[in-house]
Amino acid sequence: MSAAKTVAEGLSPATDIVAVPPEGRAQAITAHAQGTGSIQAALSRWFAAQALIGLSLVCVAIYAVTAWSFQVKQASEFERQSELIKHLIQESRDDPGRDGLRHKLDDFFSTHAEISLVLRSGDEIIYSSAPARTSGRWVWMPMQEQPMPSGDAAMQLQLGIDVREDAKILARLAWTLVGAVVLGSAVISLTGALLVHRGMQPLKKLVQQTAATGPEHPGRRIDPAPYASEITPWVAQFNAVLDRAEQAYQQLESFNADVAHELRTPLANLIGMVEVELARPRSIEELRDALLSALEEARRVSAIVIDMLFLSKADRGTVARRSAPVSLADQVRTVLDFHEAMLEDTGLRVHVSGDARIGIDAGLVRRALSNLLSNASRYATPGSTIAVVIDTQSDGVWVKVANRGEPVAAEVLPNLFKRFFRAERSRTDSSEHHGLGLAIVAAIARMHGGQTRATSRSGVTEISFSITPES
């Protein structure tokens, strides 16, 4: 009994699984998000920077266009006033003393305080109007010459204009634009932050729903309908991950139960046999028979362990070591030689059709063929023919093993390649078969880049696997 207790303790879980409540997961997610930066804060900063830069560029453009417009207006004013003064000079060309010209210019500049003029004839200053606005901001045009038709020396005139009002307008415009940039940036940043906050609400809701899923809520999924089209694919992928995780968890639970069941029977037989033999003195012959029975049970346990180690190795993505191309039909005939005695006992015949040469791990492929032939011979109608077909298709070379017998239910077919699965509810034959044969076939197919398939129609069950050629 102590040995059985030790085995049971060895099969029990070594560690405890602690479930984290949804609130704890949500807090952990939030803390991680704060540690890695906030999308909401980053988007708000980008909104503010974009608004500031955009409004600044627009306001600079407005100011530049306005200043250019004032320059165009000032140039036009220079041109107009210069033409008027030239006209006055032409009207006074017959006045030798230039008194009439000075009188006309005095009358003109008395009503145009924003204009100033310096008129020269050679080195002589004929007329000069001092700027009426000493506090003004004067802009002077380049010196211009006015030819005189009477043969006198040409006159040079230089005109100045007070642009103080224009400067004031530009200054007020500059401050107005600065205020518009600051206020506009603040408003856009605030509204942008509010919009970002509102736009991030579905993500926060998604975090809460994600945290609410887990092993303690099997079957719970996130509904993608309330979310935007950009988030829907992520929700669908997350739900798919949950499906795979739950399926793996269920397979693990089923696997643990199957392993415990498969190991319990031979171990219990072994322990019981030893206890019975030790209960009273035995002869050497009886002890020898007991040891042979114990060895048989130990070999069965060893076979289960070896098969499980092989499946574990295949699950880790191990790839088959392929040899040079060989004939698959030859591999089938080699396996048939091994099963010849069993086939003769059941009156079964095997018909092999087709062939293909492909690089394979011959040992693994022969093992898969042996498992398929063993499975077919167990369920085939006595005296019938087992068909082995080698068919080259676009997705690889398929090896199909078909037998005539009791049909397999459609709901059972997808489970045939699962570990420890048996089509029958009872396990009366578990002493000879432990339900890993087809699982090993599927693993060997994966190691060769292939897949498996099972069909059952009109009393004919066909189980096949494929091998993909090396690229």
PDB file of C-alpha atoms in Angstrom, residues 107-209:
ATOM      1  CA  ASP A 107       1.005 124.632 -50.275  1.00  0.00           C
ATOM      2  CA  PHE A 108       1.256 120.929 -51.131  1.00  0.00           C
ATOM      3  CA  PHE A 109       3.160 119.842 -48.016  1.00  0.00           C
ATOM      4  CA  SER A 110       0.957 121.891 -45.707  1.00  0.00           C
ATOM      5  CA  THR A 111      -1.773 119.339 -46.328  1.00  0.00           C
ATOM      6  CA  HIS A 112       0.498 116.286 -46.557  1.00  0.00           C
ATOM      7  CA  ALA A 113       2.274 116.072 -43.240  1.00  0.00           C
ATOM      8  CA  GLU A 114       3.066 112.397 -43.867  1.00  0.00           C
ATOM      9  CA  ILE A 115       5.354 113.303 -46.805  1.00  0.00           C
ATOM     10  CA  SER A 116       8.783 114.985 -46.816  1.00  0.00           C
ATOM     11  CA  LEU A 117      10.849 116.191 -49.785  1.00  0.00           C
ATOM     12  CA  VAL A 118      14.425 117.216 -50.534  1.00  0.00           C
ATOM     13  CA  LEU A 119      14.884 118.853 -53.972  1.00  0.00           C
ATOM     14  CA  ARG A 120      18.384 119.643 -55.316  1.00  0.00           C
ATOM     15  CA  SER A 121      19.823 121.115 -58.455  1.00  0.00           C
ATOM     16  CA  GLY A 122      23.459 120.171 -58.487  1.00  0.00           C
ATOM     17  CA  ASP A 123      24.851 121.064 -55.060  1.00  0.00           C
ATOM     18  CA  GLU A 124      22.105 123.612 -54.413  1.00  0.00           C
ATOM     19  CA  ILE A 125      19.163 122.620 -52.257  1.00  0.00           C
ATOM     20  CA  ILE A 126      16.191 124.196 -53.968  1.00  0.00           C
ATOM     21  CA  TYR A 127      13.586 122.985 -51.528  1.00  0.00           C
ATOM     22  CA  SER A 128      13.539 120.952 -48.330  1.00  0.00           C
ATOM     23  CA  SER A 129      10.500 120.186 -46.236  1.00  0.00           C
ATOM     24  CA  ALA A 130      11.457 119.125 -42.749  1.00  0.00           C
ATOM     25  CA  PRO A 131       9.408 116.151 -41.487  1.00  0.00           C
ATOM     26  CA  ALA A 132       6.332 117.491 -39.767  1.00  0.00           C
ATOM     27  CA  ARG A 133       6.192 114.436 -37.537  1.00  0.00           C
ATOM     28  CA  THR A 134       9.410 114.202 -35.611  1.00  0.00           C
ATOM     29  CA  SER A 135       8.209 111.063 -33.865  1.00  0.00           C
ATOM     30  CA  GLY A 136       7.259 109.404 -37.132  1.00  0.00           C
ATOM     31  CA  ARG A 137       8.852 106.447 -38.807  1.00  0.00           C
ATOM     32  CA  TRP A 138      10.175 107.671 -42.145  1.00  0.00           C
ATOM     33  CA  VAL A 139      11.010 105.626 -45.179  1.00  0.00           C
ATOM     34  CA  TRP A 140      13.005 107.384 -47.951  1.00  0.00           C
ATOM     35  CA  MET A 141      12.968 106.434 -51.566  1.00  0.00           C
ATOM     36  CA  PRO A 142      16.211 106.453 -53.626  1.00  0.00           C
ATOM     37  CA  MET A 143      17.316 109.728 -55.248  1.00  0.00           C
ATOM     38  CA  GLN A 144      15.540 110.425 -58.578  1.00  0.00           C
ATOM     39  CA  GLU A 145      16.535 112.875 -61.338  1.00  0.00           C
ATOM     40  CA  GLN A 146      14.074 115.148 -63.117  1.00  0.00           C
ATOM     41  CA  PRO A 147      15.437 116.527 -66.469  1.00  0.00           C
ATOM     42  CA  MET A 148      14.622 120.156 -67.295  1.00  0.00           C
ATOM     43  CA  PRO A 149      13.584 120.956 -70.928  1.00  0.00           C
ATOM     44  CA  SER A 150      15.043 124.477 -70.811  1.00  0.00           C
ATOM     45  CA  GLY A 151      18.584 123.133 -70.753  1.00  0.00           C
ATOM     46  CA  ASP A 152      19.077 123.752 -67.031  1.00  0.00           C
ATOM     47  CA  ALA A 153      20.725 121.174 -64.868  1.00  0.00           C
ATOM     48  CA  ALA A 154      18.550 118.245 -63.917  1.00  0.00           C
ATOM     49  CA  MET A 155      16.955 118.269 -60.509  1.00  0.00           C
ATOM     50  CA  GLN A 156      17.335 115.480 -57.969  1.00  0.00           C
ATOM     51  CA  LEU A 157      14.429 114.732 -55.692  1.00  0.00           C
ATOM     52  CA  GLN A 158      14.234 112.420 -52.694  1.00  0.00           C
ATOM     53  CA  LEU A 159      10.848 111.635 -51.205  1.00  0.00           C
ATOM     54  CA  GLY A 160      10.106 110.316 -47.747  1.00  0.00           C
ATOM     55  CA  ILE A 161       6.878 108.880 -46.347  1.00  0.00           C
ATOM     56  CA  ASP A 162       5.870 108.412 -42.715  1.00  0.00           C
ATOM     57  CA  VAL A 163       4.846 104.754 -42.229  1.00  0.00           C
ATOM     58  CA  ARG A 164       4.211 105.027 -38.498  1.00  0.00           C
ATOM     59  CA  GLU A 165       0.529 104.121 -38.859  1.00  0.00           C
ATOM     60  CA  ASP A 166       1.380 101.104 -40.952  1.00  0.00           C
ATOM     61  CA  ALA A 167       3.930 100.018 -38.339  1.00  0.00           C
ATOM     62  CA  LYS A 168       1.326 100.391 -35.599  1.00  0.00           C
ATOM     63  CA  ILE A 169      -1.141  98.302 -37.556  1.00  0.00           C
ATOM     64  CA  LEU A 170       1.489  95.624 -38.144  1.00  0.00           C
ATOM     65  CA  ALA A 171       2.450  95.640 -34.461  1.00  0.00           C
ATOM     66  CA  ARG A 172      -1.195  95.265 -33.393  1.00  0.00           C
ATOM     67  CA  LEU A 173      -1.629  92.529 -35.977  1.00  0.00           C
ATOM     68  CA  ALA A 174       1.475  90.726 -34.663  1.00  0.00           C
ATOM     69  CA  TRP A 175       0.217  90.759 -31.083  1.00  0.00           C
ATOM     70  CA  THR A 176      -3.236  89.724 -32.238  1.00  0.00           C
ATOM     71  CA  LEU A 177      -1.793  86.792 -34.143  1.00  0.00           C
ATOM     72  CA  VAL A 178       0.378  85.779 -31.176  1.00  0.00           C
ATOM     73  CA  GLY A 179      -2.701  85.801 -28.970  1.00  0.00           C
ATOM     74  CA  ALA A 180      -4.614  83.818 -31.575  1.00  0.00           C
ATOM     75  CA  VAL A 181      -1.825  81.229 -31.694  1.00  0.00           C
ATOM     76  CA  VAL A 182      -1.698  80.866 -27.921  1.00  0.00           C
ATOM     77  CA  LEU A 183      -5.471  80.834 -27.425  1.00  0.00           C
ATOM     78  CA  GLY A 184      -6.106  78.638 -30.459  1.00  0.00           C
ATOM     79  CA  SER A 185      -3.428  76.162 -29.421  1.00  0.00           C
ATOM     80  CA  ALA A 186      -4.866  76.002 -25.927  1.00  0.00           C
ATOM     81  CA  VAL A 187      -8.410  75.454 -27.216  1.00  0.00           C
ATOM     82  CA  ILE A 188      -7.364  72.859 -29.775  1.00  0.00           C
ATOM     83  CA  SER A 189      -5.165  71.089 -27.227  1.00  0.00           C
ATOM     84  CA  LEU A 190      -7.978  70.983 -24.683  1.00  0.00           C
ATOM     85  CA  THR A 191     -10.569  69.770 -27.157  1.00  0.00           C
ATOM     86  CA  GLY A 192      -8.033  67.322 -28.597  1.00  0.00           C
ATOM     87  CA  ALA A 193      -7.308  65.931 -25.141  1.00  0.00           C
ATOM     88  CA  LEU A 194     -11.044  65.555 -24.510  1.00  0.00           C
ATOM     89  CA  LEU A 195     -11.522  63.818 -27.857  1.00  0.00           C
ATOM     90  CA  VAL A 196      -8.563  61.525 -27.218  1.00  0.00           C
ATOM     91  CA  HIS A 197      -9.902  60.741 -23.751  1.00  0.00           C
ATOM     92  CA  ARG A 198     -13.285  59.932 -25.248  1.00  0.00           C
ATOM     93  CA  GLY A 199     -11.712  57.909 -28.034  1.00  0.00           C
ATOM     94  CA  MET A 200      -9.671  55.890 -25.541  1.00  0.00           C
ATOM     95  CA  GLN A 201     -12.721  54.857 -23.529  1.00  0.00           C
ATOM     96  CA  PRO A 202     -13.332  51.740 -25.676  1.00  0.00           C
ATOM     97  CA  LEU A 203      -9.735  50.665 -25.028  1.00  0.00           C
ATOM     98  CA  LYS A 204     -10.208  51.103 -21.283  1.00  0.00           C
ATOM     99  CA  LYS A 205     -13.400  49.072 -21.517  1.00  0.00           C
ATOM    100  CA  LEU A 206     -11.487  46.473 -23.511  1.00  0.00           C
ATOM    101  CA  VAL A 207      -8.838  46.301 -20.766  1.00  0.00           C
ATOM    102  CA  GLN A 208     -11.539  45.628 -18.181  1.00  0.00           C
ATOM    103  CA  GLN A 209     -13.170  42.949 -20.310  1.00  0.00           C
TER     104      GLN A 209
END
